[in-house]
Amino acid sequence: MDLFNTWLNAAFVENMVLAYFFGMCSYLAVSKTLKTAVGLGLAVIFVLTVTAPINWLIENYILGETGIFGMDLTFLRFLVFIAVIASMVQLVEMITERFFPALYNSLGIFLPLITVNCAILGGSLLMLTKEYNFAHSTVYGFGAGFGFFLAIVALAAIREKLRYSNVPAPLRGLGIAFIITGLMGIAFLSLSGIKL
Amino acid sequence: MAEVLEQEVKVKAPAEPLFSKKNRRLITDPLNDNNPITVQVLGICSALAVTVSMKNAFIMTLAVIFVITLSNLIVSLIRNAIPSRIRLIVQLVVIATLVTIVSEVLKAYAFTSYKELSVYIGLIITNCIVMGRLEAFAMGNKPWASILDGIGNGLGYGAILIIVAFFREFFGKGSLFGKQILGDWYEPNGLLVLPVSALFVVGALIWIHRAWRKNLVDIS
């Protein structure tokens, strides 16, 4: 039950995109059509679920003061985390290419681009500030990824419908996407303050 | 006679001056027609989150200018030695090293801001502006042009950050840089302190910018 609460908290109350603005770049750039948005969302769920627990292990058993080196190496955190993320993305890419070629083809360019998606690194860094244990950090990674998936699919669906509406010319495309995200953020605000 | 000689000298000079017209454009373009945030849509994550106060926006601007300029310079210097297959990893290592320096310096000299900016300092690593400029500019240009490009894009990013922070702090709290400007009569607009308001302010900025520069309008 506790784990489920962590998941709900990560996916809804502290939604990656709408509460922390992580992964905004790809969120805005890839949300033009629903299909690509679903692909990117799934890839983010996958990579976050894998990298969050790995980075937790590294932080606690290698970099931390209680780790195998016995000294505080946390200043190396950024370098190590980004290396882990880059190599995990590479690994995920190779595995999907080998075993799930259909999924690999539909994700295409988005897989390698996930390395530089702020949501992944942000998820790992935020997880540390919450001081979760191993199981919770895994669930947190999954929940955060799910939150990103939810937000990007919702925005893509709205933008597809938006093509039929009469938006003022200078606001078309990017401008209206910002305003819609703001409105979605206000909707998600109503969930804040819920203590699970 | 002297004039002719002078012209000849100018023609013969092989190196272009440090601040030639082309180089000046590298700095001025990102401030307006090629702004990283309102036109290229890069680096939004941090731009939205740190703009609740002018002070944090200012620190973030300095940090990003530092990282983007130095990483542009370093990558431009070693650009011919980087194998193209692993160039993303090399770029990430360069950026991550610089961000670690920024983070440690802030932790030592501006601890309260370091606490407030928290994870967003680390997220400069994945700030798409830095990666984007390395990939699009520094990998194919000489060091000096890359430095100017870095400064220009950092300034363009910072300009938007500071404008947004000005509106949010001035109307949200009635203060600037933490100093109370508006008196007791002003009822602060609580919405502008919330993170979502940054989206509205940036959306409005994009609207104004594109209404002014008609060529930027998205026709799709």
CSV table of C-alpha atoms in Angstrom, one decimal:
chain,number,residue,atom,x,y,z
A,1,MET,CA,0.0,0.0,0.0
A,2,ASP,CA,2.8,2.3,0.9
A,3,LEU,CA,4.4,1.6,-2.5
A,4,PHE,CA,1.2,2.3,-4.3
A,5,ASN,CA,1.0,5.7,-2.5
A,6,THR,CA,4.5,6.5,-3.7
A,7,TRP,CA,3.5,5.6,-7.2
A,8,LEU,CA,0.3,7.8,-7.1
A,9,ASN,CA,2.3,10.6,-5.6
A,10,ALA,CA,4.9,10.5,-8.4
A,11,ALA,CA,2.4,10.1,-11.2
A,12,PHE,CA,-0.2,12.6,-10.2
A,13,VAL,CA,0.5,14.9,-7.2
A,14,GLU,CA,4.1,15.6,-8.3
A,15,ASN,CA,3.7,15.2,-12.0
A,16,MET,CA,7.1,15.5,-13.7
A,17,VAL,CA,5.9,17.8,-16.4
A,18,LEU,CA,3.1,19.8,-14.8
A,19,ALA,CA,4.6,20.3,-11.4
A,20,TYR,CA,8.4,20.4,-12.0
A,21,PHE,CA,8.6,21.3,-15.7
A,22,PHE,CA,11.0,18.4,-16.3
A,23,GLY,CA,11.4,17.2,-19.9
A,24,MET,CA,9.6,20.3,-21.2
A,25,CYS,CA,11.7,20.5,-24.4
A,26,SER,CA,10.7,17.1,-25.7
A,27,TYR,CA,7.3,17.5,-24.2
A,28,LEU,CA,6.6,20.5,-26.5
A,29,ALA,CA,8.6,19.3,-29.5
A,30,VAL,CA,7.2,15.8,-29.8
A,31,SER,CA,3.5,16.4,-28.9
A,32,LYS,CA,2.4,17.4,-32.4
A,33,THR,CA,0.9,14.0,-33.2
A,34,LEU,CA,-0.6,11.4,-30.8
A,35,LYS,CA,1.3,8.4,-32.2
A,36,THR,CA,4.8,9.8,-31.6
A,37,ALA,CA,3.8,11.1,-28.2
A,38,VAL,CA,2.7,7.6,-27.1
A,39,GLY,CA,6.0,6.2,-28.4
A,40,LEU,CA,8.1,8.7,-26.5
A,41,GLY,CA,6.0,8.3,-23.4
A,42,LEU,CA,6.5,4.6,-23.3
A,43,ALA,CA,10.2,4.9,-23.8
A,44,VAL,CA,10.5,7.4,-21.0
A,45,ILE,CA,8.5,5.1,-18.6
A,46,PHE,CA,10.9,2.3,-19.5
A,47,VAL,CA,14.2,4.3,-19.1
A,48,LEU,CA,13.0,6.0,-15.9
A,49,THR,CA,12.0,2.7,-14.3
A,50,VAL,CA,15.4,1.3,-15.1
A,51,THR,CA,17.7,4.2,-14.3
A,52,ALA,CA,16.1,5.4,-11.0
A,53,PRO,CA,16.9,2.2,-9.0
A,54,ILE,CA,20.4,1.9,-10.6
A,55,ASN,CA,21.2,5.5,-9.7
A,56,TRP,CA,19.9,4.8,-6.2
A,57,LEU,CA,22.3,1.9,-5.8
A,58,ILE,CA,25.2,3.9,-7.1
A,59,GLU,CA,24.4,6.9,-4.8
A,60,ASN,CA,24.1,4.7,-1.7
A,61,TYR,CA,26.8,2.0,-2.3
A,62,ILE,CA,29.4,3.8,-4.3
A,63,LEU,CA,29.3,7.6,-4.0
A,64,GLY,CA,27.9,8.0,-0.5
A,65,GLU,CA,30.0,8.1,2.7
A,66,THR,CA,28.8,4.6,3.6
A,67,GLY,CA,29.8,3.3,0.2
A,68,ILE,CA,32.7,1.1,-0.8
A,69,PHE,CA,35.2,3.9,-1.0
A,70,GLY,CA,34.3,5.1,2.4
A,71,MET,CA,34.3,8.8,1.5
A,72,ASP,CA,31.9,11.4,0.2
A,73,LEU,CA,32.1,11.4,-3.5
A,74,THR,CA,28.7,12.9,-4.2
A,75,PHE,CA,30.2,15.8,-6.1
A,76,LEU,CA,30.8,13.2,-8.9
A,77,ARG,CA,27.0,12.6,-9.0
A,78,PHE,CA,26.2,14.5,-12.2
A,79,LEU,CA,29.0,12.9,-14.2
A,80,VAL,CA,28.2,9.3,-13.0
A,81,PHE,CA,24.4,9.7,-13.4
A,82,ILE,CA,24.6,11.0,-16.9
A,83,ALA,CA,27.0,8.3,-17.8
A,84,VAL,CA,24.6,5.7,-16.4
A,85,ILE,CA,21.7,7.2,-18.2
A,86,ALA,CA,23.5,7.4,-21.5
A,87,SER,CA,24.7,3.8,-21.3
A,88,MET,CA,21.2,2.5,-20.1
A,89,VAL,CA,19.6,4.2,-23.1
A,90,GLN,CA,22.2,2.6,-25.4
A,91,LEU,CA,21.4,-0.8,-23.8
A,92,VAL,CA,17.7,-0.3,-24.0
A,93,GLU,CA,18.1,0.6,-27.7
A,94,MET,CA,20.1,-2.6,-28.4
A,95,ILE,CA,17.6,-4.8,-26.5
A,96,THR,CA,14.6,-3.4,-28.2
A,97,GLU,CA,16.3,-3.7,-31.6
A,98,ARG,CA,17.1,-7.3,-31.0
A,99,PHE,CA,13.9,-8.6,-29.3
A,100,PHE,CA,11.1,-6.1,-30.2
A,101,PRO,CA,11.9,-4.8,-33.7
A,102,ALA,CA,8.4,-3.5,-34.2
A,103,LEU,CA,8.6,-1.3,-31.0
A,104,TYR,CA,12.1,-0.2,-32.0
A,105,ASN,CA,11.0,1.0,-35.4
A,106,SER,CA,8.1,2.9,-34.0
A,107,LEU,CA,10.2,4.7,-31.4
A,108,GLY,CA,12.9,5.5,-34.0
A,109,ILE,CA,14.9,8.6,-33.1
A,110,PHE,CA,13.2,9.2,-29.7
A,111,LEU,CA,15.2,6.4,-28.0
A,112,PRO,CA,18.6,8.0,-28.3
A,113,LEU,CA,17.2,11.5,-27.6
A,114,ILE,CA,15.9,10.3,-24.2
A,115,THR,CA,19.5,10.7,-22.9
A,116,VAL,CA,19.1,14.4,-23.0
A,117,ASN,CA,15.6,14.5,-21.7
A,118,CYS,CA,15.6,16.4,-18.4
A,119,ALA,CA,12.9,14.2,-17.0
A,120,ILE,CA,15.3,11.2,-16.7
A,121,LEU,CA,18.2,13.1,-14.9
A,122,GLY,CA,15.6,15.2,-13.0
A,123,GLY,CA,13.8,12.0,-11.8
A,124,SER,CA,17.1,10.6,-10.4
A,125,LEU,CA,18.1,13.8,-8.7
A,126,LEU,CA,14.6,14.4,-7.3
A,127,MET,CA,14.5,10.8,-6.0
A,128,LEU,CA,17.6,11.5,-3.9
A,129,THR,CA,16.1,14.5,-2.2
A,130,LYS,CA,13.1,12.4,-1.1
A,131,GLU,CA,15.4,9.8,0.6
A,132,TYR,CA,13.4,6.8,-0.6
A,133,ASN,CA,14.6,3.2,-0.1
A,134,PHE,CA,15.3,0.9,-3.0
A,135,ALA,CA,11.8,-0.5,-3.6
A,136,HIS,CA,10.3,3.0,-3.3
A,137,SER,CA,12.8,4.5,-5.7
A,138,THR,CA,12.0,1.9,-8.3
A,139,VAL,CA,8.3,2.5,-7.9
A,140,TYR,CA,9.0,6.3,-8.0
A,141,GLY,CA,10.8,5.9,-11.3
A,142,PHE,CA,7.9,4.0,-12.8
A,143,GLY,CA,5.3,6.5,-11.4
A,144,ALA,CA,7.3,9.5,-12.6
A,145,GLY,CA,7.6,8.0,-16.1
A,146,PHE,CA,3.9,7.3,-16.1
A,147,GLY,CA,3.1,10.9,-15.2
A,148,PHE,CA,5.2,12.1,-18.1
A,149,PHE,CA,3.4,9.6,-20.4
A,150,LEU,CA,0.0,10.9,-19.2
A,151,ALA,CA,0.9,14.6,-19.7
A,152,ILE,CA,2.5,14.2,-23.2
A,153,VAL,CA,-0.4,12.1,-24.5
A,154,ALA,CA,-2.9,14.5,-23.1
A,155,LEU,CA,-1.2,17.5,-24.7
A,156,ALA,CA,-0.8,15.7,-28.1
A,157,ALA,CA,-4.5,14.8,-28.1
A,158,ILE,CA,-5.5,18.4,-27.4
A,159,ARG,CA,-3.1,19.7,-30.1
A,160,GLU,CA,-4.5,17.3,-32.7
A,161,LYS,CA,-7.9,18.7,-32.1
A,162,LEU,CA,-6.6,22.2,-31.9
A,163,ARG,CA,-5.9,22.2,-35.7
A,164,TYR,CA,-9.5,22.8,-36.3
A,165,SER,CA,-9.8,25.9,-34.1
A,166,ASN,CA,-9.1,29.5,-35.0
A,167,VAL,CA,-6.1,30.5,-32.9
A,168,PRO,CA,-4.6,34.0,-33.4
A,169,ALA,CA,-1.7,33.7,-35.9
A,170,PRO,CA,1.2,34.7,-33.6
A,171,LEU,CA,0.0,32.3,-30.9
A,172,ARG,CA,-0.2,29.3,-33.2
A,173,GLY,CA,1.9,26.3,-32.4
A,174,LEU,CA,4.3,27.0,-29.6
A,175,GLY,CA,2.4,29.8,-27.9
A,176,ILE,CA,-0.9,28.0,-27.5
A,177,ALA,CA,1.0,24.9,-26.4
A,178,PHE,CA,2.4,26.9,-23.5
A,179,ILE,CA,-1.0,28.2,-22.5
A,180,ILE,CA,-2.6,24.8,-22.7
A,181,THR,CA,0.1,23.3,-20.5
A,182,GLY,CA,-0.5,26.1,-18.0
A,183,LEU,CA,-4.2,25.3,-17.9
A,184,MET,CA,-3.4,21.6,-17.4
A,185,GLY,CA,-1.0,22.6,-14.7
A,186,ILE,CA,-3.7,24.5,-12.9
A,187,ALA,CA,-6.0,21.4,-13.2
A,188,PHE,CA,-3.2,19.3,-11.6
A,189,LEU,CA,-2.8,21.9,-8.9
A,190,SER,CA,-6.0,20.7,-7.4
A,191,LEU,CA,-4.3,17.4,-6.6
A,192,SER,CA,-1.5,19.1,-4.7
A,193,GLY,CA,-1.6,19.0,-0.9
A,194,ILE,CA,-3.1,15.6,-0.9
A,195,LYS,CA,-1.0,13.7,1.6
A,196,LEU,CA,-0.8,10.0,0.8
B,1,MET,CA,47.1,57.9,-52.2
B,2,ALA,CA,47.1,57.1,-48.5
B,3,GLU,CA,43.5,55.9,-48.8
B,4,VAL,CA,44.3,53.5,-51.6
B,5,LEU,CA,47.1,52.0,-49.5
B,6,GLU,CA,44.8,51.6,-46.6
B,7,GLN,CA,42.3,49.8,-48.6
B,8,GLU,CA,44.9,47.5,-50.0
B,9,VAL,CA,46.0,46.7,-46.5
B,10,LYS,CA,42.5,45.9,-45.5
B,11,VAL,CA,42.0,43.6,-48.4
B,12,LYS,CA,45.2,41.7,-47.7
B,13,ALA,CA,44.5,41.2,-44.0
B,14,PRO,CA,43.7,37.5,-43.9
B,15,ALA,CA,42.1,37.2,-40.4
B,16,GLU,CA,38.8,38.9,-39.9
B,17,PRO,CA,38.6,41.4,-37.1
B,18,LEU,CA,37.5,40.0,-33.7
B,19,PHE,CA,34.2,41.8,-33.8
B,20,SER,CA,33.4,41.7,-37.5
B,21,LYS,CA,29.8,42.1,-38.6
B,22,LYS,CA,29.4,38.4,-38.9
B,23,ASN,CA,30.7,37.8,-35.4
B,24,ARG,CA,28.5,40.5,-33.9
B,25,ARG,CA,25.5,38.8,-35.4
B,26,LEU,CA,26.4,35.7,-33.5
B,27,ILE,CA,25.7,37.6,-30.3
B,28,THR,CA,22.7,39.7,-31.4
B,29,ASP,CA,20.8,37.0,-33.3
B,30,PRO,CA,19.9,34.8,-30.3
B,31,LEU,CA,18.6,37.9,-28.5
B,32,ASN,CA,15.9,38.4,-31.0
B,33,ASP,CA,15.2,36.5,-34.2
B,34,ASN,CA,16.8,33.3,-33.1
B,35,ASN,CA,16.0,33.4,-29.4
B,36,PRO,CA,16.7,30.0,-27.7
B,37,ILE,CA,13.5,30.0,-25.7
B,38,THR,CA,10.8,31.8,-27.7
B,39,VAL,CA,11.9,30.7,-31.2
B,40,GLN,CA,14.0,27.5,-30.9
B,41,VAL,CA,12.0,26.2,-27.9
B,42,LEU,CA,15.1,25.0,-26.1
B,43,GLY,CA,15.9,24.9,-22.4
B,44,ILE,CA,12.4,25.5,-21.2
B,45,CYS,CA,12.6,23.2,-18.1
B,46,SER,CA,14.9,25.4,-16.1
B,47,ALA,CA,13.6,28.7,-17.5
B,48,LEU,CA,10.1,28.0,-16.0
B,49,ALA,CA,11.2,26.7,-12.7
B,50,VAL,CA,13.7,29.3,-11.5
B,51,THR,CA,11.9,32.4,-12.5
B,52,VAL,CA,10.0,33.0,-9.3
B,53,SER,CA,12.5,35.5,-8.1
B,54,MET,CA,14.9,37.9,-9.9
B,55,LYS,CA,17.9,36.7,-7.8
B,56,ASN,CA,17.5,33.1,-8.8
B,57,ALA,CA,16.9,33.9,-12.4
B,58,PHE,CA,20.1,36.1,-12.4
B,59,ILE,CA,22.2,33.3,-10.8
B,60,MET,CA,20.8,30.8,-13.3
B,61,THR,CA,21.6,33.1,-16.2
B,62,LEU,CA,25.2,33.5,-15.1
B,63,ALA,CA,25.5,29.7,-14.6
B,64,VAL,CA,24.2,28.9,-18.0
B,65,ILE,CA,26.3,31.6,-19.7
B,66,PHE,CA,29.4,30.1,-18.0
B,67,VAL,CA,28.6,26.5,-18.9
B,68,ILE,CA,27.5,27.2,-22.5
B,69,THR,CA,30.5,29.5,-23.3
B,70,LEU,CA,33.1,27.2,-21.9
B,71,SER,CA,31.6,24.0,-23.3
B,72,ASN,CA,31.3,25.6,-26.7
B,73,LEU,CA,35.0,26.6,-26.5
B,74,ILE,CA,36.2,23.2,-25.3
B,75,VAL,CA,34.2,21.2,-27.8
B,76,SER,CA,35.2,23.5,-30.6
B,77,LEU,CA,38.9,23.0,-29.7
B,78,ILE,CA,38.7,19.3,-29.7
B,79,ARG,CA,36.0,19.0,-32.4
B,80,ASN,CA,38.4,17.3,-34.9
B,81,ALA,CA,39.5,14.7,-32.4
B,82,ILE,CA,36.0,13.5,-31.4
B,83,PRO,CA,34.9,10.3,-33.2
B,84,SER,CA,31.3,11.1,-34.4
B,85,ARG,CA,29.9,7.8,-32.9
B,86,ILE,CA,30.6,8.8,-29.3
B,87,ARG,CA,30.3,12.5,-29.7
B,88,LEU,CA,27.2,12.8,-27.5
B,89,ILE,CA,28.9,11.1,-24.6
B,90,VAL,CA,32.0,13.3,-25.0
B,91,GLN,CA,29.8,16.4,-25.1
B,92,LEU,CA,27.9,15.2,-22.0
B,93,VAL,CA,31.1,14.7,-20.1
B,94,VAL,CA,32.3,18.2,-20.9
B,95,ILE,CA,29.0,19.7,-19.9
B,96,ALA,CA,28.7,17.6,-16.7
B,97,THR,CA,32.2,18.6,-15.6
B,98,LEU,CA,31.4,22.3,-16.0
B,99,VAL,CA,28.1,22.0,-14.2
B,100,THR,CA,29.8,20.2,-11.3
B,101,ILE,CA,32.1,23.2,-11.0
B,102,VAL,CA,29.2,25.6,-11.0
B,103,SER,CA,27.3,23.5,-8.5
B,104,GLU,CA,30.3,23.3,-6.1
B,105,VAL,CA,31.0,27.0,-6.4
B,106,LEU,CA,27.4,27.9,-5.6
B,107,LYS,CA,27.4,25.4,-2.7
B,108,ALA,CA,30.4,27.2,-1.3
B,109,TYR,CA,29.5,30.9,-1.9
B,110,ALA,CA,25.7,31.1,-2.3
B,111,PHE,CA,24.3,28.3,-0.2
B,112,THR,CA,20.7,29.7,0.1
B,113,SER,CA,20.4,30.0,-3.7
B,114,TYR,CA,22.0,26.6,-4.1
B,115,LYS,CA,19.2,25.2,-1.9
B,116,GLU,CA,16.5,27.1,-3.7
B,117,LEU,CA,17.7,26.1,-7.2
B,118,SER,CA,18.3,22.5,-6.0
B,119,VAL,CA,18.0,20.0,-8.8
B,120,TYR,CA,17.7,22.7,-11.5
B,121,ILE,CA,21.4,23.4,-11.3
B,122,GLY,CA,22.1,19.8,-12.2
B,123,LEU,CA,19.6,19.9,-15.0
B,124,ILE,CA,21.8,22.4,-16.9
B,125,ILE,CA,23.5,19.2,-18.1
B,126,THR,CA,20.4,18.2,-20.0
B,127,ASN,CA,19.5,21.8,-20.9
B,128,CYS,CA,18.8,21.5,-24.6
B,129,ILE,CA,20.3,24.9,-25.3
B,130,VAL,CA,23.8,23.7,-24.3
B,131,MET,CA,23.6,20.4,-26.1
B,132,GLY,CA,21.9,22.1,-29.1
B,133,ARG,CA,24.6,24.7,-29.5
B,134,LEU,CA,27.4,22.2,-29.2
B,135,GLU,CA,25.8,19.9,-31.8
B,136,ALA,CA,24.7,22.7,-34.2
B,137,PHE,CA,27.6,25.2,-33.8
B,138,ALA,CA,30.7,24.2,-31.9
B,139,MET,CA,31.1,20.9,-33.7
B,140,GLY,CA,31.7,22.8,-37.0
B,141,ASN,CA,33.1,26.2,-36.1
B,142,LYS,CA,36.3,27.8,-34.9
B,143,PRO,CA,36.8,28.5,-31.1
B,144,TRP,CA,36.4,32.3,-31.2
B,145,ALA,CA,33.1,32.1,-33.1
B,146,SER,CA,31.9,29.4,-30.8
B,147,ILE,CA,32.6,31.5,-27.7
B,148,LEU,CA,30.6,34.4,-29.2
B,149,ASP,CA,27.8,32.0,-30.1
B,150,GLY,CA,27.8,30.6,-26.5
B,151,ILE,CA,27.7,34.1,-25.0
B,152,GLY,CA,24.9,35.2,-27.4
B,153,ASN,CA,22.7,32.2,-26.7
B,154,GLY,CA,23.3,32.5,-23.0
B,155,LEU,CA,22.3,36.1,-23.1
B,156,GLY,CA,19.2,35.3,-25.2
B,157,TYR,CA,18.2,32.7,-22.7
B,158,GLY,CA,19.0,35.0,-19.7
B,159,ALA,CA,17.0,37.9,-21.2
B,160,ILE,CA,13.8,35.8,-21.3
B,161,LEU,CA,14.5,34.4,-17.9
B,162,ILE,CA,14.9,37.9,-16.4
B,163,ILE,CA,11.8,39.3,-18.1
B,164,VAL,CA,9.7,36.5,-16.8
B,165,ALA,CA,11.2,36.7,-13.4
B,166,PHE,CA,10.6,40.5,-13.3
B,167,PHE,CA,6.8,40.0,-14.0
B,168,ARG,CA,6.5,37.2,-11.6
B,169,GLU,CA,8.3,38.8,-8.7
B,170,PHE,CA,7.1,42.3,-9.3
B,171,PHE,CA,3.4,41.5,-9.6
B,172,GLY,CA,3.5,38.3,-7.5
B,173,LYS,CA,5.2,39.7,-4.5
B,174,GLY,CA,5.5,43.4,-5.2
B,175,SER,CA,9.3,43.2,-4.8
B,176,LEU,CA,12.5,43.1,-6.9
B,177,PHE,CA,15.6,41.2,-5.9
B,178,GLY,CA,13.9,40.6,-2.6
B,179,LYS,CA,13.4,44.3,-1.9
B,180,GLN,CA,9.8,45.5,-1.4
B,181,ILE,CA,9.0,48.0,-4.1
B,182,LEU,CA,5.2,48.3,-4.0
B,183,GLY,CA,3.7,49.5,-0.7
B,184,ASP,CA,1.1,48.0,1.5
B,185,TRP,CA,-1.7,49.1,-0.8
B,186,TYR,CA,-0.7,46.5,-3.3
B,187,GLU,CA,-2.5,43.1,-3.0
B,188,PRO,CA,0.0,40.6,-4.4
B,189,ASN,CA,-1.2,38.3,-7.1
B,190,GLY,CA,-0.7,34.9,-5.7
B,191,LEU,CA,-1.2,33.1,-9.0
B,192,LEU,CA,2.1,34.5,-10.3
B,193,VAL,CA,4.0,32.9,-7.5
B,194,LEU,CA,2.8,29.4,-8.6
B,195,PRO,CA,5.0,27.6,-11.1
B,196,VAL,CA,2.2,27.3,-13.7
B,197,SER,CA,2.1,31.1,-14.1
B,198,ALA,CA,5.5,30.9,-15.8
B,199,LEU,CA,3.9,29.1,-18.7
B,200,PHE,CA,1.3,31.8,-19.1
B,201,VAL,CA,4.0,34.6,-19.0
B,202,VAL,CA,6.2,32.8,-21.5
B,203,GLY,CA,3.2,32.0,-23.7
B,204,ALA,CA,2.3,35.7,-23.7
B,205,LEU,CA,5.9,36.7,-24.5
B,206,ILE,CA,5.9,34.4,-27.5
B,207,TRP,CA,2.6,35.9,-28.6
B,208,ILE,CA,4.1,39.5,-28.3
B,209,HIS,CA,7.4,38.5,-30.0
B,210,ARG,CA,5.7,36.8,-32.9
B,211,ALA,CA,3.2,39.6,-33.4
B,212,TRP,CA,6.1,42.0,-33.6
B,213,ARG,CA,8.3,39.8,-35.9
B,214,LYS,CA,5.8,38.5,-38.4
B,215,ASN,CA,8.3,36.2,-40.0
B,216,LEU,CA,8.5,34.0,-37.0
B,217,VAL,CA,4.8,33.0,-37.1
B,218,ASP,CA,4.2,29.2,-37.1
B,219,ILE,CA,2.3,28.5,-40.3
B,220,SER,CA,1.8,24.8,-39.9
